Short mmCIF file of N, CA and C in Angstrom, two decimals:
data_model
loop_
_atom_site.label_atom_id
_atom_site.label_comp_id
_atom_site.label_asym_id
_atom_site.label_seq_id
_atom_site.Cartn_x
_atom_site.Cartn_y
_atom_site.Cartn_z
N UNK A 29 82.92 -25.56 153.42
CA UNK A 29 82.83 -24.26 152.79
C UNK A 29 83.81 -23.34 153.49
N UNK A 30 84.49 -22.57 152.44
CA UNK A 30 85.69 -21.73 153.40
C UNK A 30 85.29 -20.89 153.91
N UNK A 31 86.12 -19.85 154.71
CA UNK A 31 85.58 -18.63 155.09
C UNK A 31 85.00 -17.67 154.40
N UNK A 32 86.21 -17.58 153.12
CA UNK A 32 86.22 -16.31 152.21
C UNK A 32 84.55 -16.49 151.54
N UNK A 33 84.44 -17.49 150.81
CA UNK A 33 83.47 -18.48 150.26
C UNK A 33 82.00 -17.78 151.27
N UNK A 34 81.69 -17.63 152.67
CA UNK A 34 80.74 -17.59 153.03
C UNK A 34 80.38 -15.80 153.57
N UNK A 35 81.58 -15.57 153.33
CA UNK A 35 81.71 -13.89 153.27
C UNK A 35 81.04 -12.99 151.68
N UNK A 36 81.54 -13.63 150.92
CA UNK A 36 81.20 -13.51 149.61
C UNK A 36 79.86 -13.67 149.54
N UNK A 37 79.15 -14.81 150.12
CA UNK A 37 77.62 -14.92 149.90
C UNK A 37 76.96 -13.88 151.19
N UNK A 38 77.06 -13.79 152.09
CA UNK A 38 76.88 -12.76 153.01
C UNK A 38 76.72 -11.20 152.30
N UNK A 39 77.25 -10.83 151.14
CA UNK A 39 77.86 -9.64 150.90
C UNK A 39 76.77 -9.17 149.17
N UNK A 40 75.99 -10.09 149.08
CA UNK A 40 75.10 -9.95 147.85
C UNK A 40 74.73 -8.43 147.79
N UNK A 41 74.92 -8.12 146.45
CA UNK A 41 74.23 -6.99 146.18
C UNK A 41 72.97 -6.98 146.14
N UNK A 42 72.04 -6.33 146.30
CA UNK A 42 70.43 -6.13 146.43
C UNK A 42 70.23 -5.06 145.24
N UNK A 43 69.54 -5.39 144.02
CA UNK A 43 69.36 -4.48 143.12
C UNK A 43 68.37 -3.59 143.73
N UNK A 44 68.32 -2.22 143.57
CA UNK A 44 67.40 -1.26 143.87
C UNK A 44 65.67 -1.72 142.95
N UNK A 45 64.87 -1.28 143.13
CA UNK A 45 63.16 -1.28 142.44
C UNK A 45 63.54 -0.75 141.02
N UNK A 46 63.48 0.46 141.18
CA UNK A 46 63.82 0.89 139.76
C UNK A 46 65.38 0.34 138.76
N UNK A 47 66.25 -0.54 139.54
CA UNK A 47 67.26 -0.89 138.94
C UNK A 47 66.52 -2.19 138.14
N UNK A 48 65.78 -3.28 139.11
CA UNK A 48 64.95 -4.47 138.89
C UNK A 48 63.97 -4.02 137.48
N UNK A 49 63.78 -3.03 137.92
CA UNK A 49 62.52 -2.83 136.73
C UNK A 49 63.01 -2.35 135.28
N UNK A 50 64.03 -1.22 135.56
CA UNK A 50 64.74 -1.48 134.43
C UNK A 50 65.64 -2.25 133.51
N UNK A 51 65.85 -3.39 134.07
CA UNK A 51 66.38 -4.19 133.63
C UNK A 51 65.24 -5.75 132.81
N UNK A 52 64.23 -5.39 133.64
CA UNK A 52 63.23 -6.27 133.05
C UNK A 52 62.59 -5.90 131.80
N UNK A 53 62.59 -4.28 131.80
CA UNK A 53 61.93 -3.83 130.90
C UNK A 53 63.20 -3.90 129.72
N UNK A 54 64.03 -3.53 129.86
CA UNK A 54 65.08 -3.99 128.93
C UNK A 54 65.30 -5.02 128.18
N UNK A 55 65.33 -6.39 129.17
CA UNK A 55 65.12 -7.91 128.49
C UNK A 55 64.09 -7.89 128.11
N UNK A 56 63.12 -7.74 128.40
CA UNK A 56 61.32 -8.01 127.35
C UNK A 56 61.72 -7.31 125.79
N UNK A 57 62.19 -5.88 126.29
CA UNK A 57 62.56 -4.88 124.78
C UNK A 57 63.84 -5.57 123.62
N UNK A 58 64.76 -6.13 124.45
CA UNK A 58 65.96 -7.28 123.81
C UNK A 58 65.66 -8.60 123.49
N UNK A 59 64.49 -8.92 123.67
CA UNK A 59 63.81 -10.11 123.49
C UNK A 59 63.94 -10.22 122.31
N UNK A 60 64.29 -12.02 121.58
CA UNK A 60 64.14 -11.69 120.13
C UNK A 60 63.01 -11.59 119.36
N UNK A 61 62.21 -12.21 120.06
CA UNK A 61 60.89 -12.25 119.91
C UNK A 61 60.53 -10.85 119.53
N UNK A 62 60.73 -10.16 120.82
CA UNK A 62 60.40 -8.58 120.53
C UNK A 62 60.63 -7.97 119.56
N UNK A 63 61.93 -8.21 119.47
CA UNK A 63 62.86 -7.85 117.84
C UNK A 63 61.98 -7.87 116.53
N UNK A 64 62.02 -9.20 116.39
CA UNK A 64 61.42 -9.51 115.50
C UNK A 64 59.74 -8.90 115.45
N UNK A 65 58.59 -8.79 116.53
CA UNK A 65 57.51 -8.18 116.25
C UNK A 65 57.41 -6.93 116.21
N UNK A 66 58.65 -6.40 117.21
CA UNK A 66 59.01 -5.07 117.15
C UNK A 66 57.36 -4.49 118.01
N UNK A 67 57.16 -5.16 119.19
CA UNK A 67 56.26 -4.51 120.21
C UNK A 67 56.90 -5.49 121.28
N UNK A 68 55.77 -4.88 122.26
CA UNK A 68 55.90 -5.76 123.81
C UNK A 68 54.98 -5.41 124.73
N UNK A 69 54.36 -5.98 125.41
CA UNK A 69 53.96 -4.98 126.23
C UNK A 69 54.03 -6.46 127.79
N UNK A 70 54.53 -4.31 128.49
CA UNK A 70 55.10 -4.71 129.94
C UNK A 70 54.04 -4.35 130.95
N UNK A 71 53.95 -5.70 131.91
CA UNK A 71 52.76 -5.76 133.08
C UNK A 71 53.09 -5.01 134.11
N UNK A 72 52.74 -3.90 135.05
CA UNK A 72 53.12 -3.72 136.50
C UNK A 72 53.37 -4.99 137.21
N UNK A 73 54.30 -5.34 137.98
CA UNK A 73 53.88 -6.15 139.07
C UNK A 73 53.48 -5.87 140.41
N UNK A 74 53.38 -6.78 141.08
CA UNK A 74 53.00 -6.01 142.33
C UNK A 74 54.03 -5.03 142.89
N UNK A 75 55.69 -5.46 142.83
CA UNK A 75 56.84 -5.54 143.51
C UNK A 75 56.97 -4.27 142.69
N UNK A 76 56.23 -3.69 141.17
CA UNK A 76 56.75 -2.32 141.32
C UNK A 76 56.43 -1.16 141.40
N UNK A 77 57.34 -0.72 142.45
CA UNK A 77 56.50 0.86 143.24
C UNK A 77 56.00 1.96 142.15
N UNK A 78 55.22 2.74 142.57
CA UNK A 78 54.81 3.71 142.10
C UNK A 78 55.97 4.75 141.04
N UNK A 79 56.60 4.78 142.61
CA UNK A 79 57.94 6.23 141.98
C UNK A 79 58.60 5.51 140.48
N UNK A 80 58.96 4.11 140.86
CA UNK A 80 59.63 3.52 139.67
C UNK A 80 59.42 3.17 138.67
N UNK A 81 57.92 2.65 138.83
CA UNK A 81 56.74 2.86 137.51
C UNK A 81 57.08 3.99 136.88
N UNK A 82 56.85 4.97 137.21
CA UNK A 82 56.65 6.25 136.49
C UNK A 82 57.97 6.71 135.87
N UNK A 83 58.60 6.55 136.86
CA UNK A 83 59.98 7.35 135.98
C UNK A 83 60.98 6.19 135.10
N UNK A 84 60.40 5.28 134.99
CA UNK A 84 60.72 4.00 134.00
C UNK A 84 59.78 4.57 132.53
N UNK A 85 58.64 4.75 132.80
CA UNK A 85 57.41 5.19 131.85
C UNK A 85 57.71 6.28 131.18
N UNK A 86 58.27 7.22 132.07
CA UNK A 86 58.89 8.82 131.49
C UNK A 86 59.80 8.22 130.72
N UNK A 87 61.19 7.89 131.03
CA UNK A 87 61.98 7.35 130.33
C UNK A 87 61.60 7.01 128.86
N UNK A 88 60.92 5.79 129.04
CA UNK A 88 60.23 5.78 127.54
C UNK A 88 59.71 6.27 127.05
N UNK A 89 58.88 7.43 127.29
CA UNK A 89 57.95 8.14 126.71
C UNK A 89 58.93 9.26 126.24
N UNK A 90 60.11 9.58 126.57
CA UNK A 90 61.45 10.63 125.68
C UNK A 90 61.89 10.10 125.24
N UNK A 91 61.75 8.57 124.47
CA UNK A 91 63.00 8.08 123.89
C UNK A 91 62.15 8.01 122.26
N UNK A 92 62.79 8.08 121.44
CA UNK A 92 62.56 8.74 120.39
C UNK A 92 62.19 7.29 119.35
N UNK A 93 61.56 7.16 118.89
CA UNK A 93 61.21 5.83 118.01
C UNK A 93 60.36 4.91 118.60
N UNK A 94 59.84 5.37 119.62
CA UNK A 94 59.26 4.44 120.69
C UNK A 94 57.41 4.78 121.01
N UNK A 95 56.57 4.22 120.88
CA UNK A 95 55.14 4.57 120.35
C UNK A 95 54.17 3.76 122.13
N UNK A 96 53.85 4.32 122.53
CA UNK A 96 53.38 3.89 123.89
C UNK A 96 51.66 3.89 123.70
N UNK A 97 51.34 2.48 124.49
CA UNK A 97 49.92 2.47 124.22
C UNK A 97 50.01 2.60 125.97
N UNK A 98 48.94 2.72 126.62
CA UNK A 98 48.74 2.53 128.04
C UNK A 98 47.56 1.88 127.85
N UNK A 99 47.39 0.48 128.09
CA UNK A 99 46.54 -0.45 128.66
C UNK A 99 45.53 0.15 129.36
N UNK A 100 44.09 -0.56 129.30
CA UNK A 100 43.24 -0.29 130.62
C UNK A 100 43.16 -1.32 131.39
N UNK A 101 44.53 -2.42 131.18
CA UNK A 101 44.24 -3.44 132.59
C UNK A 101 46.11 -2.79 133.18
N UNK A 102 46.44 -1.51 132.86
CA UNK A 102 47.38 -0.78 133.52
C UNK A 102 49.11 -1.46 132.64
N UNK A 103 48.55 -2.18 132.32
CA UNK A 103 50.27 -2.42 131.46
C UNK A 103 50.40 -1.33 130.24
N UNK A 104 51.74 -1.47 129.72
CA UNK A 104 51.99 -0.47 128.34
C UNK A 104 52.73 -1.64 127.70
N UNK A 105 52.02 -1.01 126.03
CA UNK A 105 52.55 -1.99 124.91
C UNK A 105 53.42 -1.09 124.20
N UNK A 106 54.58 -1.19 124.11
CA UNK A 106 55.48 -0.52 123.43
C UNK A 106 55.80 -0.82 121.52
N UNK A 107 55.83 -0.19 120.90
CA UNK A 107 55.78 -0.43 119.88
C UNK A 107 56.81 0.66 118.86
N UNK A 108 57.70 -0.39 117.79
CA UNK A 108 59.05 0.17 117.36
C UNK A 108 59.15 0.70 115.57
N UNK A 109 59.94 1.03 115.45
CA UNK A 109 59.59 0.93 113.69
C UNK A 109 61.13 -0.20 113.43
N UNK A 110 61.53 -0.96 112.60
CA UNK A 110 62.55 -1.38 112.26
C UNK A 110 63.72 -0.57 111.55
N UNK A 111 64.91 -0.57 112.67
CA UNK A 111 65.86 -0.09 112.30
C UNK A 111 66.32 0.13 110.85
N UNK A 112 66.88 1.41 110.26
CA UNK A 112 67.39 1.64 109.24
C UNK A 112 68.79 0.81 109.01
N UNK A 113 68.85 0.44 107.71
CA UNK A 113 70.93 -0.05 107.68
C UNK A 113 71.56 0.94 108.07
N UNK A 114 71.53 2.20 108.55
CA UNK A 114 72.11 3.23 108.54
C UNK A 114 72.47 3.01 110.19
N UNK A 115 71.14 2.64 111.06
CA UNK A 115 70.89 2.87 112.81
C UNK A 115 71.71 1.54 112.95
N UNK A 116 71.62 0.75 112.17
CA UNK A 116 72.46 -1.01 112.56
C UNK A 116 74.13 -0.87 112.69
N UNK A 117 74.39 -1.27 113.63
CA UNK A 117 75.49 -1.33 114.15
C UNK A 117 76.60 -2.73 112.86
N UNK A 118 77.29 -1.57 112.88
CA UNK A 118 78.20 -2.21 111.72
C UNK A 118 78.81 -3.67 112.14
N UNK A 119 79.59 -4.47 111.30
CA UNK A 119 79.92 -5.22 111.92
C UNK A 119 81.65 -5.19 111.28
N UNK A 120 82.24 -5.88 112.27
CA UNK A 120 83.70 -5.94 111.91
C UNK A 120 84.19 -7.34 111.62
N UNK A 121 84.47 -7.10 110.18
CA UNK A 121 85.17 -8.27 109.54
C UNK A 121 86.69 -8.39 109.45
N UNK A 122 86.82 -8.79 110.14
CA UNK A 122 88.77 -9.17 109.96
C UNK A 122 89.31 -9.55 108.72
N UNK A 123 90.14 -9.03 107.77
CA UNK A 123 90.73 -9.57 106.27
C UNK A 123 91.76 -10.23 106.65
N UNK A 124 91.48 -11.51 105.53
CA UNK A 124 92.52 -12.09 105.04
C UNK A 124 93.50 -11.82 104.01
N UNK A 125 94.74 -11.82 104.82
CA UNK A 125 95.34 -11.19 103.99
C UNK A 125 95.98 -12.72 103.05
N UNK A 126 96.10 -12.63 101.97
CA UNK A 126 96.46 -13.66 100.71
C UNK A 126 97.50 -13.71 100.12
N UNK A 127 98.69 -14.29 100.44
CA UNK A 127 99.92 -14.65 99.49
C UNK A 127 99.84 -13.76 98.14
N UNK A 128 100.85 -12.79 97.84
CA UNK A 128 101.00 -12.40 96.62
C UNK A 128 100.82 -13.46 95.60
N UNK A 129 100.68 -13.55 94.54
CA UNK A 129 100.53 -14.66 93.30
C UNK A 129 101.97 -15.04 92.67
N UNK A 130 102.78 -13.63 92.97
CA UNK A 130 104.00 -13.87 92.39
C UNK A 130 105.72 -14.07 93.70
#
């Protein structure tokens, strides 16, 4: 193993609590699964703190289309309405362009 090679692993980034948590809560919400039922609901774990709980929770609780149950075994089930064709992100079709006829 080279030098550079063991410097590089030495040098790992450490995601912050609230970086970890937002990102989990993100993939559960990007889930296709989710998609498709258009709910979820996300567990505390042990690993997440208080401060980051909450201001993950705030977060969602201002975001607009977004319907929050709070659990009494402490998780929240989030729940969506299905996007309008209007909110769907367009898609880009490349044309073919076709030999004149003449």
């Amino acid at each position: 193993m080279g030098v550079m090679q063991q410097q590089k692993e030495h040098q790992r980034v450490e995601l912050t609590g609230i970086e970890r948590l937002n990102l989990r809560v993100s993939n559960m919400i990007n889930h296709p699964v989710a998609q498709i039922q258009r709910w979820v609901t996300i567990h505390r774990l042990d690993t997440d703190g208080e401060r980051e709980w909450e201001e993950v929770m705030g977060l969602l609780s201002e975001t607009d289309g977004i319907d929050m149950i709070f659990n009494d075994d402490e998780s929240v089930t989030l729940k969506w309405e299905a996007s309008t064709d209007e909110d769907r992100p367009v898609e880009v079709c490349e044309s073919v362009e076709e030999a004149a006829p003449f």
